[in-house]
mmCIF file of C-alpha atoms in Angstrom:
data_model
loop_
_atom_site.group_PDB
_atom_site.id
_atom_site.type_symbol
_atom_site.label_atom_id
_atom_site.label_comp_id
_atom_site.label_asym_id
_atom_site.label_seq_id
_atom_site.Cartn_x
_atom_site.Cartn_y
_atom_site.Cartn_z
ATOM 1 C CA UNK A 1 54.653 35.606 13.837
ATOM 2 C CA UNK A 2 51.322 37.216 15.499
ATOM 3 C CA UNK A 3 49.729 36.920 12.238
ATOM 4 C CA UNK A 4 50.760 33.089 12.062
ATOM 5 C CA UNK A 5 49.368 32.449 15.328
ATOM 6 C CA UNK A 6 46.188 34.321 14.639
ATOM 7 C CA UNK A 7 46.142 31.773 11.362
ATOM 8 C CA UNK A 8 47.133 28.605 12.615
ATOM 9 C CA UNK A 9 44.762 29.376 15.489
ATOM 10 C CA UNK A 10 41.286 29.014 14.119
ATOM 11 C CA UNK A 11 42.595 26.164 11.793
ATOM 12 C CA UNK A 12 43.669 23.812 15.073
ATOM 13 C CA UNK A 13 40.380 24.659 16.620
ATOM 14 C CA UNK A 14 38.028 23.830 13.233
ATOM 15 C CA UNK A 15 40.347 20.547 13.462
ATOM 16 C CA UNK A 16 39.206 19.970 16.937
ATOM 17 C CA UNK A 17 35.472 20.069 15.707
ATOM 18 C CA UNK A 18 35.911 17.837 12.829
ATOM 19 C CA UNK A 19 37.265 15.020 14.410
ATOM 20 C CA UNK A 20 34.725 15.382 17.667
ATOM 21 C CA UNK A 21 32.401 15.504 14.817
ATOM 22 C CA UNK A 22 33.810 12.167 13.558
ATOM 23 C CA UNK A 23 34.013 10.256 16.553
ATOM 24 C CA UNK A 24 30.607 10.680 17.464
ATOM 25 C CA UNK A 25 29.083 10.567 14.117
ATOM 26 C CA UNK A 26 25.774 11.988 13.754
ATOM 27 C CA UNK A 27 25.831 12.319 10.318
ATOM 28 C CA UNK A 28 24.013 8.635 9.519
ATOM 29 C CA UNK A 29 21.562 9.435 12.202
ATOM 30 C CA UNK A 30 20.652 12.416 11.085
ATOM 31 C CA UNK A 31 20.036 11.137 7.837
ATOM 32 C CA UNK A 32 17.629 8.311 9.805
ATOM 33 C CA UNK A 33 15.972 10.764 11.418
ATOM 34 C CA UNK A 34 15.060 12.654 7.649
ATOM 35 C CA UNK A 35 14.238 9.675 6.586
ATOM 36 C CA UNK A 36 12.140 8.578 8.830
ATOM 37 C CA UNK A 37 10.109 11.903 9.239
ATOM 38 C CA UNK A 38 9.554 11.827 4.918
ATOM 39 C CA UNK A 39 8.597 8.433 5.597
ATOM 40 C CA UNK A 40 6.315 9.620 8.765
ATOM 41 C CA UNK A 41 4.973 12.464 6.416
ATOM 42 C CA UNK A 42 3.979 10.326 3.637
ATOM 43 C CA UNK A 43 2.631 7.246 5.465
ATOM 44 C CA UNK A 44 0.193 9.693 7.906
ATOM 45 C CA UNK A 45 -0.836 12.167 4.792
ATOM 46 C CA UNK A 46 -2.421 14.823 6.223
ATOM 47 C CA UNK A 47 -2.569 13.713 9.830
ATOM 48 C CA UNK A 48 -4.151 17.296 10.791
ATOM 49 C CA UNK A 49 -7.073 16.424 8.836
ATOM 50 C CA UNK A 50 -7.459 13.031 8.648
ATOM 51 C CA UNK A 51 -10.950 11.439 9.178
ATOM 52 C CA UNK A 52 -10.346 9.509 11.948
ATOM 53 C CA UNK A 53 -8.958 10.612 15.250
ATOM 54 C CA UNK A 54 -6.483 8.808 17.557
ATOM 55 C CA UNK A 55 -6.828 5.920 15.274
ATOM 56 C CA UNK A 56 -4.633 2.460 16.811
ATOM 57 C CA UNK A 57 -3.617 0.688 13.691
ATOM 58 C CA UNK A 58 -2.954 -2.633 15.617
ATOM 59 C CA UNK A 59 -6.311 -2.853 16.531
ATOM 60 C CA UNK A 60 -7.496 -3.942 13.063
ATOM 61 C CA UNK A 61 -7.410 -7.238 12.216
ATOM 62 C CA UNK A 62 -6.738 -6.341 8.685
ATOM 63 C CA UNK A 63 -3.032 -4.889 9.389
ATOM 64 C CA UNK A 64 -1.982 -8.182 10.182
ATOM 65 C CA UNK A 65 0.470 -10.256 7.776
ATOM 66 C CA UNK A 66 -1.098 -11.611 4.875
ATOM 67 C CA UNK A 67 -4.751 -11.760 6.526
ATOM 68 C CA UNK A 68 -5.733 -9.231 3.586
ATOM 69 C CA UNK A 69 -4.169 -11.356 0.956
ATOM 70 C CA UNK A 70 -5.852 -14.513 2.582
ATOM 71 C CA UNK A 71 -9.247 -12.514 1.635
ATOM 72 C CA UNK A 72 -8.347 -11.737 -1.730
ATOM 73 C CA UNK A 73 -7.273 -15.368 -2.498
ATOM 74 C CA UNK A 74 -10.601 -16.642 -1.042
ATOM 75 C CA UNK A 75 -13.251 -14.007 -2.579
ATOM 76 C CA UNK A 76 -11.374 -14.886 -5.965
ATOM 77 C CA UNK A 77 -11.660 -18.547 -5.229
ATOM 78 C CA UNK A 78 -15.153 -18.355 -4.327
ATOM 79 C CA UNK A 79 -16.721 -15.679 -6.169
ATOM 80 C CA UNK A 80 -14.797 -14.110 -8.995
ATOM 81 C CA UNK A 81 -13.620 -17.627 -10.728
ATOM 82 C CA UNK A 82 -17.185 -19.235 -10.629
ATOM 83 C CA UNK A 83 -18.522 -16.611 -13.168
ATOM 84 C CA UNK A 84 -15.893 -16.789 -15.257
ATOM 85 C CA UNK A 85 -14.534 -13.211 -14.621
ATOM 86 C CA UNK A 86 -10.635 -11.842 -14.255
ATOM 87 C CA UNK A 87 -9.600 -9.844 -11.156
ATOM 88 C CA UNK A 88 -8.031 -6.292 -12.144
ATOM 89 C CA UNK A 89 -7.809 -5.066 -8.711
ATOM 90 C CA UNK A 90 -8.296 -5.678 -5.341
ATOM 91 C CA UNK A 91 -8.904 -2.917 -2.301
ATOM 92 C CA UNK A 92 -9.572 -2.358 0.829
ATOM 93 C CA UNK A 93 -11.789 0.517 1.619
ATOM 94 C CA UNK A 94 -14.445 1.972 3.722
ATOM 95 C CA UNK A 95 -17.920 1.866 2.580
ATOM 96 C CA UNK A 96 -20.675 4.751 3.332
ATOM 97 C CA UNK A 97 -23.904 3.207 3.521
ATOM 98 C CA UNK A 98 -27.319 5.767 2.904
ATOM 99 C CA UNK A 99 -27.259 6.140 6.811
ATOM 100 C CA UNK A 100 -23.736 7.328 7.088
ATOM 101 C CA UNK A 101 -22.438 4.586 8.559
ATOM 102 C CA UNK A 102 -19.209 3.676 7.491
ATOM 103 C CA UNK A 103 -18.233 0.045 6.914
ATOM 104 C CA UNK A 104 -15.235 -1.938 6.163
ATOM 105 C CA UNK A 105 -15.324 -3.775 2.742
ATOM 106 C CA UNK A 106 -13.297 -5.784 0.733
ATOM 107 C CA UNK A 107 -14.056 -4.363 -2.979
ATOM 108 C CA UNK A 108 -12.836 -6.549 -6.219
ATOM 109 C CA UNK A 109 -13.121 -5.071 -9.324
ATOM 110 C CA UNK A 110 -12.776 -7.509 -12.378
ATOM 111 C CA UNK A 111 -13.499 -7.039 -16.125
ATOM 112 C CA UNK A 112 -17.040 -7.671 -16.103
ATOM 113 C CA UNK A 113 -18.306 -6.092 -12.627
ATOM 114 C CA UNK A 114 -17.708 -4.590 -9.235
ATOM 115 C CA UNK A 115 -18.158 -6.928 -5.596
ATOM 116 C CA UNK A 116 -18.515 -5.304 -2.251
ATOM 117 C CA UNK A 117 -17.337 -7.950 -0.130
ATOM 118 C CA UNK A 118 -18.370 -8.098 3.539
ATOM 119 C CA UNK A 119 -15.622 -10.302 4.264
ATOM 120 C CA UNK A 120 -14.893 -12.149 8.351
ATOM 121 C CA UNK A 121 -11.592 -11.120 9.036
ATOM 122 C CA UNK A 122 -11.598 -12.836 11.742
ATOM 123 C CA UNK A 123 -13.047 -16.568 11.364
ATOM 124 C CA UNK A 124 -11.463 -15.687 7.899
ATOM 125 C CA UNK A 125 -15.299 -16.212 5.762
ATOM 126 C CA UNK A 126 -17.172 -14.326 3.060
ATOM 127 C CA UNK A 127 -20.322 -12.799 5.200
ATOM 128 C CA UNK A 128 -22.181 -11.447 2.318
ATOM 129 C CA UNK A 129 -21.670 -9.366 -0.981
ATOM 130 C CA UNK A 130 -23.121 -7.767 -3.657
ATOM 131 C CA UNK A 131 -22.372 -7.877 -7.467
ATOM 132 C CA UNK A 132 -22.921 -4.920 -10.020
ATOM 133 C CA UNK A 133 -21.978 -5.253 -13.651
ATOM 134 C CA UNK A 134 -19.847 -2.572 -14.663
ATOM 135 C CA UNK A 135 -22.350 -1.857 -17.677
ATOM 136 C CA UNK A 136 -24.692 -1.076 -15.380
ATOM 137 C CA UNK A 137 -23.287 2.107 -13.896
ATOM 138 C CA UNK A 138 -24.511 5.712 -15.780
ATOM 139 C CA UNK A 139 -23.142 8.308 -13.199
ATOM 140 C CA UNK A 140 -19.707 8.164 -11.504
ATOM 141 C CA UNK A 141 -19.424 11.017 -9.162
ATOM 142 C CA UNK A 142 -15.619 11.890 -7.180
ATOM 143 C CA UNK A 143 -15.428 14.890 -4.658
ATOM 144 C CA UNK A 144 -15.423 15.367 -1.001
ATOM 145 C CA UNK A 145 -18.112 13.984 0.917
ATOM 146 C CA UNK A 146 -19.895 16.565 2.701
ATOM 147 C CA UNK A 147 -23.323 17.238 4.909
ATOM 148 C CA UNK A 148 -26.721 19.193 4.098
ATOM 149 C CA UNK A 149 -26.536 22.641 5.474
ATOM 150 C CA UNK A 150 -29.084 21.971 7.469
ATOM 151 C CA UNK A 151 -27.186 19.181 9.042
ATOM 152 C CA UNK A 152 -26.602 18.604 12.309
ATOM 153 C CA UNK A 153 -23.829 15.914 12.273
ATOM 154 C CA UNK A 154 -20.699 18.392 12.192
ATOM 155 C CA UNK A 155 -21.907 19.824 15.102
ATOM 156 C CA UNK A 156 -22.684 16.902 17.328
ATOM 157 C CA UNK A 157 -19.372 15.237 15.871
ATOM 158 C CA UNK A 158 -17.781 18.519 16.903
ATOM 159 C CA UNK A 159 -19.198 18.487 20.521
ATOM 160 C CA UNK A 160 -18.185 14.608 20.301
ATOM 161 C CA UNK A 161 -14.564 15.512 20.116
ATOM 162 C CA UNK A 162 -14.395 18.741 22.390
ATOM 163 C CA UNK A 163 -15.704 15.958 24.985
ATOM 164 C CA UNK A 164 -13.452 13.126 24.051
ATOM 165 C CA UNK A 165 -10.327 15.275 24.082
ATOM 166 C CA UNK A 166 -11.631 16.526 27.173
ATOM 167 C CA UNK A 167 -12.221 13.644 29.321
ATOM 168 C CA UNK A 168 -8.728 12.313 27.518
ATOM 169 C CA UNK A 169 -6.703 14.800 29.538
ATOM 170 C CA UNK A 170 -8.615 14.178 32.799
ATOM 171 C CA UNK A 171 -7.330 10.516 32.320
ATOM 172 C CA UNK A 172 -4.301 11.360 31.696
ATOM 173 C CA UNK A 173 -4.020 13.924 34.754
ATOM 174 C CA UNK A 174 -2.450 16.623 32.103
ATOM 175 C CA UNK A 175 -3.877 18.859 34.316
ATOM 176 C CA UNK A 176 -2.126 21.566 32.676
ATOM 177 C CA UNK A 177 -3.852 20.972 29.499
ATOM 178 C CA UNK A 178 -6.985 20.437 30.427
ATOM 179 C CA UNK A 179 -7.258 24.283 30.014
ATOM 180 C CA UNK A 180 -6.426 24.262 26.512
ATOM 181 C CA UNK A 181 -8.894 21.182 25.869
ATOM 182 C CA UNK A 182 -11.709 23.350 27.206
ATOM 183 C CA UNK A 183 -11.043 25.901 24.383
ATOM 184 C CA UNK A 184 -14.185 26.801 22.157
ATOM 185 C CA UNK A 185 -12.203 25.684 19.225
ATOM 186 C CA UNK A 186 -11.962 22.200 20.317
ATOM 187 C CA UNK A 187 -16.324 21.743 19.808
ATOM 188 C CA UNK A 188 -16.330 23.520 16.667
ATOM 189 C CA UNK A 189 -18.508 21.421 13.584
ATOM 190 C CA UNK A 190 -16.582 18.974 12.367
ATOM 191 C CA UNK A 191 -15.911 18.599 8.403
ATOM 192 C CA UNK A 192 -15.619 15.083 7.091
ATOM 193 C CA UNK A 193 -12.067 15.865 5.409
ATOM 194 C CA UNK A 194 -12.618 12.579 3.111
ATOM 195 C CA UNK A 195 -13.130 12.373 -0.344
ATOM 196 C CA UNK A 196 -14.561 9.805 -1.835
ATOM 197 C CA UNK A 197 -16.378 8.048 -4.868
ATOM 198 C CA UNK A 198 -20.132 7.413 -5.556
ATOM 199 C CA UNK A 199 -21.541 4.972 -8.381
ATOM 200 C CA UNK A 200 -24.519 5.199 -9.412
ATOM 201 C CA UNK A 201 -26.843 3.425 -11.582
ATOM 202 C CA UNK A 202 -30.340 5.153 -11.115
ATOM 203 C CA UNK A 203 -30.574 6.494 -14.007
ATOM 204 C CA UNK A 204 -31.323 9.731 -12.805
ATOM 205 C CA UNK A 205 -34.298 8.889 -10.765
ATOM 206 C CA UNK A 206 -34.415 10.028 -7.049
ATOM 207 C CA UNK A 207 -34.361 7.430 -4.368
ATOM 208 C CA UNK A 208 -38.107 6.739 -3.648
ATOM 209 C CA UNK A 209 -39.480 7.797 -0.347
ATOM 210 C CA UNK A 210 -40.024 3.912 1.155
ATOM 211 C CA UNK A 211 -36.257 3.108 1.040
ATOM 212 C CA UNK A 212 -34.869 6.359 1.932
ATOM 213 C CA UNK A 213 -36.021 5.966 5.221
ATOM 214 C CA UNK A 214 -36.036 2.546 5.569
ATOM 215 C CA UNK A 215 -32.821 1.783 7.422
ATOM 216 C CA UNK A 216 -32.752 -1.560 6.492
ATOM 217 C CA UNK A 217 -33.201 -1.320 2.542
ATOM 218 C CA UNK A 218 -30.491 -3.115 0.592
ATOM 219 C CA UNK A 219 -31.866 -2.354 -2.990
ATOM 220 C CA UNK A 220 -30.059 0.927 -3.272
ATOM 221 C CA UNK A 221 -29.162 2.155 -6.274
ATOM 222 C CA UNK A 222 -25.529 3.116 -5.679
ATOM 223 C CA UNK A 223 -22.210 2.380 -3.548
ATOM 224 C CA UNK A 224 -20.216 5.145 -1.701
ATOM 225 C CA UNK A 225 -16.337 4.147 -0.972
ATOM 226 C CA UNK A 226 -13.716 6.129 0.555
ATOM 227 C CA UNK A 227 -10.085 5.198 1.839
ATOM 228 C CA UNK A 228 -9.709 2.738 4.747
ATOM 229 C CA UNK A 229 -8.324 4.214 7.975
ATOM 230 C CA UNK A 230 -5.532 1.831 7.592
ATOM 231 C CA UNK A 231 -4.366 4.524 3.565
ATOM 232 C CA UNK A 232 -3.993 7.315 6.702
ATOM 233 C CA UNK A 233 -1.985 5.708 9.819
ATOM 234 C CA UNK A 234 0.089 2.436 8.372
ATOM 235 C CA UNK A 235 3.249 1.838 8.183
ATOM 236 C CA UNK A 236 4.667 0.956 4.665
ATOM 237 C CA UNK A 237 5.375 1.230 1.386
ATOM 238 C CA UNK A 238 3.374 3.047 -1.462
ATOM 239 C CA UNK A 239 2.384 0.037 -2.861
ATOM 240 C CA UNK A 240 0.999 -1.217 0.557
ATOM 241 C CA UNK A 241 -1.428 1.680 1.029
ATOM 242 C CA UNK A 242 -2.646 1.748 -2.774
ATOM 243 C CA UNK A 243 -4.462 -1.216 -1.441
ATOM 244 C CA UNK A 244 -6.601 1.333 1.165
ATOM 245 C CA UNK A 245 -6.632 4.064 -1.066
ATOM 246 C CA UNK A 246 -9.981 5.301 -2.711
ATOM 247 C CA UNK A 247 -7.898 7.309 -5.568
ATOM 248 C CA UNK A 248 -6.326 3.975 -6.640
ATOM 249 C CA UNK A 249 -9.643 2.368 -7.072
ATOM 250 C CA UNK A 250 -11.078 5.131 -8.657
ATOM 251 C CA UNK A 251 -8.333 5.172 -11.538
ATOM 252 C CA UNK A 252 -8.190 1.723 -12.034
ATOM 253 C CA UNK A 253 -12.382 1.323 -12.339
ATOM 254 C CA UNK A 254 -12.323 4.658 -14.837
ATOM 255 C CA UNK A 255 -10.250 3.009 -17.147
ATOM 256 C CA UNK A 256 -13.482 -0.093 -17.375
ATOM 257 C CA UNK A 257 -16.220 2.714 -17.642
ATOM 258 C CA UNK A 258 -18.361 1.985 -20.747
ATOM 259 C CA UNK A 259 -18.425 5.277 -22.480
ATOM 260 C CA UNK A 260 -21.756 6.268 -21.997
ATOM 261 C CA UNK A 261 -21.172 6.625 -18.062
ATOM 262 C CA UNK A 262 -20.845 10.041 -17.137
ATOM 263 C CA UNK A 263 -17.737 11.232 -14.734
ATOM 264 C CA UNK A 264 -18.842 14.251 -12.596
ATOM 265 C CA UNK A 265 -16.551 15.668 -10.150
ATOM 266 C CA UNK A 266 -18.120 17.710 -7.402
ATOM 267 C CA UNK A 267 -19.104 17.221 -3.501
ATOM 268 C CA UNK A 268 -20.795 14.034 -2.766
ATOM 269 C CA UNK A 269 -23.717 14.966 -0.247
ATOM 270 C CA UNK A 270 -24.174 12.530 2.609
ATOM 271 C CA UNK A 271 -28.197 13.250 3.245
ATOM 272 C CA UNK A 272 -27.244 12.938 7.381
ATOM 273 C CA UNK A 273 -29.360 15.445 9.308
ATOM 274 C CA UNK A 274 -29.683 14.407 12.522
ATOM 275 C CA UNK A 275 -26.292 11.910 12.770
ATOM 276 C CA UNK A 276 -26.350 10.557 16.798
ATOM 277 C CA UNK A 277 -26.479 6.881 15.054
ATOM 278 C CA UNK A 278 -24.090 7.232 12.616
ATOM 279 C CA UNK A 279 -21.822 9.437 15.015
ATOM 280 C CA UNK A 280 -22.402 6.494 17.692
ATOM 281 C CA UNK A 281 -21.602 3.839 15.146
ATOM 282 C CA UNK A 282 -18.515 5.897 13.020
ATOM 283 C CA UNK A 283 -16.163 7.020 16.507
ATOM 284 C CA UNK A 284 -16.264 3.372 17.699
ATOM 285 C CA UNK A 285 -15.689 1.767 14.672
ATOM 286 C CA UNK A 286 -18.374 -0.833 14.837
ATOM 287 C CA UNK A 287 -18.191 -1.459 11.147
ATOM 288 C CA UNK A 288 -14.069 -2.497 11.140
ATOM 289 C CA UNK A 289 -13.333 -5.491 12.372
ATOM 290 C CA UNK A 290 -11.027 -4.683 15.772
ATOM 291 C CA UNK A 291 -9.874 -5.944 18.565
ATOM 292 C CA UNK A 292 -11.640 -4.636 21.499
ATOM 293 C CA UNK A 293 -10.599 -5.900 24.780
ATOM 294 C CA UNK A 294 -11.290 -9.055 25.837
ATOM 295 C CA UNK A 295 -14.249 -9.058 22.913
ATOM 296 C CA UNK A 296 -12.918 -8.736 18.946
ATOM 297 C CA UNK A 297 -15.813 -7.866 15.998
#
């Protein structure tokens, strides 16, 4: 009988735990929660080194409904259908002008060439853009952007964010942070952590002297894109951020590549040295259209 009760005994109480188990049921949101953290995981990719810090995706006037597709629809009404071309693909990424400023641009890529829209997402209007045949490019190059060694823009973008987080915990009165904010390792030089894609169609000739320090030279001989900050911080599905992602544009264009243009893979040097401008201009975002306060540009 003692060994009954010592068998019956475990069984009533495993009983007990199944059906308090049951009536509160955390099974489904447990599930949720999995879900929702893979889906966290996958939508921020690589949060810890992503290129652009306490980003607010609402701010953009691009993560609105349909204001991208609006774009699309009116660059290929405009541009794209009046020389007689066919749209392959449409993105959204950031451009990296020679000054290392970083710019928001529509790019279309049809059969016949590439255009860098600088598109109003605002008053909803084509700005400006700029047209290269797809013949015309001899050099592709894909790799992580990076600085001269002689640079000094990781070190005044690291200083930039020591500061920032800084004077974000006074704000905030986490006092008992601001200790850990004030930590060396918080104004280390700052990498870019973005790869990117460079076309080029000099021809192997260096930029002359007169436009590579002429800030407001157009005629340069090649585009820099990477992802939009939209590819590291929005919400949705995979097919939703191939529209922000550089890697997506740069399989689709490969695949139009006459075959004399040569593919390199390696780092793609941003010739920054000094950086205060382009540091100024990148952390507030002055090339994205946003909402900033009462004022939106």
């Amino acid at each position: 009988m003692e060994e009954t009760c010592l068998e019956e005994g475990p069984a009533v109480i495993f009983e007990r735990a199944i059906l308090e188990i049951a009536s509160t049921d955390p099974v489904r949101p447990s599930a949720e929660s999995v879900d929702d953290t893979s889906k966290h995981h996958s939508t921020s990719r690589d949060v810890c080194n992503a290129p652009f810090k306490h980003v607010d995706v609402h701010t953009f006037f691009t993560d609105r409904n349909e204001v991208v597709e609006k774009a699309i629809s009116d660059c290929t009404e405009k541009l794209i259908r009046q020389n007689n071309d066919e749209l392959v693909g449409s993105w959204l990424l950031t451009e990296i002008s020679l000054w290392d400023t970083e710019k928001e641009r529509l790019v279309l890529l049809t059969t016949k060439a590439l255009y860098s829209v600088k598109y109003d997402f605002i008053s909803l209007k084509i700005l400006d853009f700029n047209r290269v045949p797809i013949l015309l490019f001899d050099t592709v190059v894909t790799g992580d952007l990076i600085y001269p060694t002689s640079s000094l823009a990781p070190r005044l973008s690291g200083l930039a964010e020591g500061v920032s987080s800084l004077i974000h915990c006074a704000v905030r009165q986490e006092w008992s942070s601001i200790a850990g904010c004030t930590n060396l390792t918080h104004f280390e030089p700052r990498k870019r952590f973005m790869s990117g894609i460079r076309l080029m169609w000099n021809r192997g000739q260096p930029l002359s002297l007169i436009k590579k320090w002429n800030p407001f030279a157009k005629d340069i001989p090649w585009l820099t894109y990477a992802s939009h900050p939209l590819f590291w911080y929005k919400d949705g599905t995979e097919i939703i951020k191939t529209r922000f992602d550089i890697e997506a544009f740069n399989t689709t264009l490969k695949s139009l590549l006459p075959e004399e243009c040569l593919a390199v893979n390696m780092p793609i040097i941003v010739e920054n040295y000094c950086g205060l401008g382009a540091l100024v201009h990148n952390r507030n975002g002055l090339g994205f259209f946003k909402v900033r306060g009462k004022v939106s540009f």
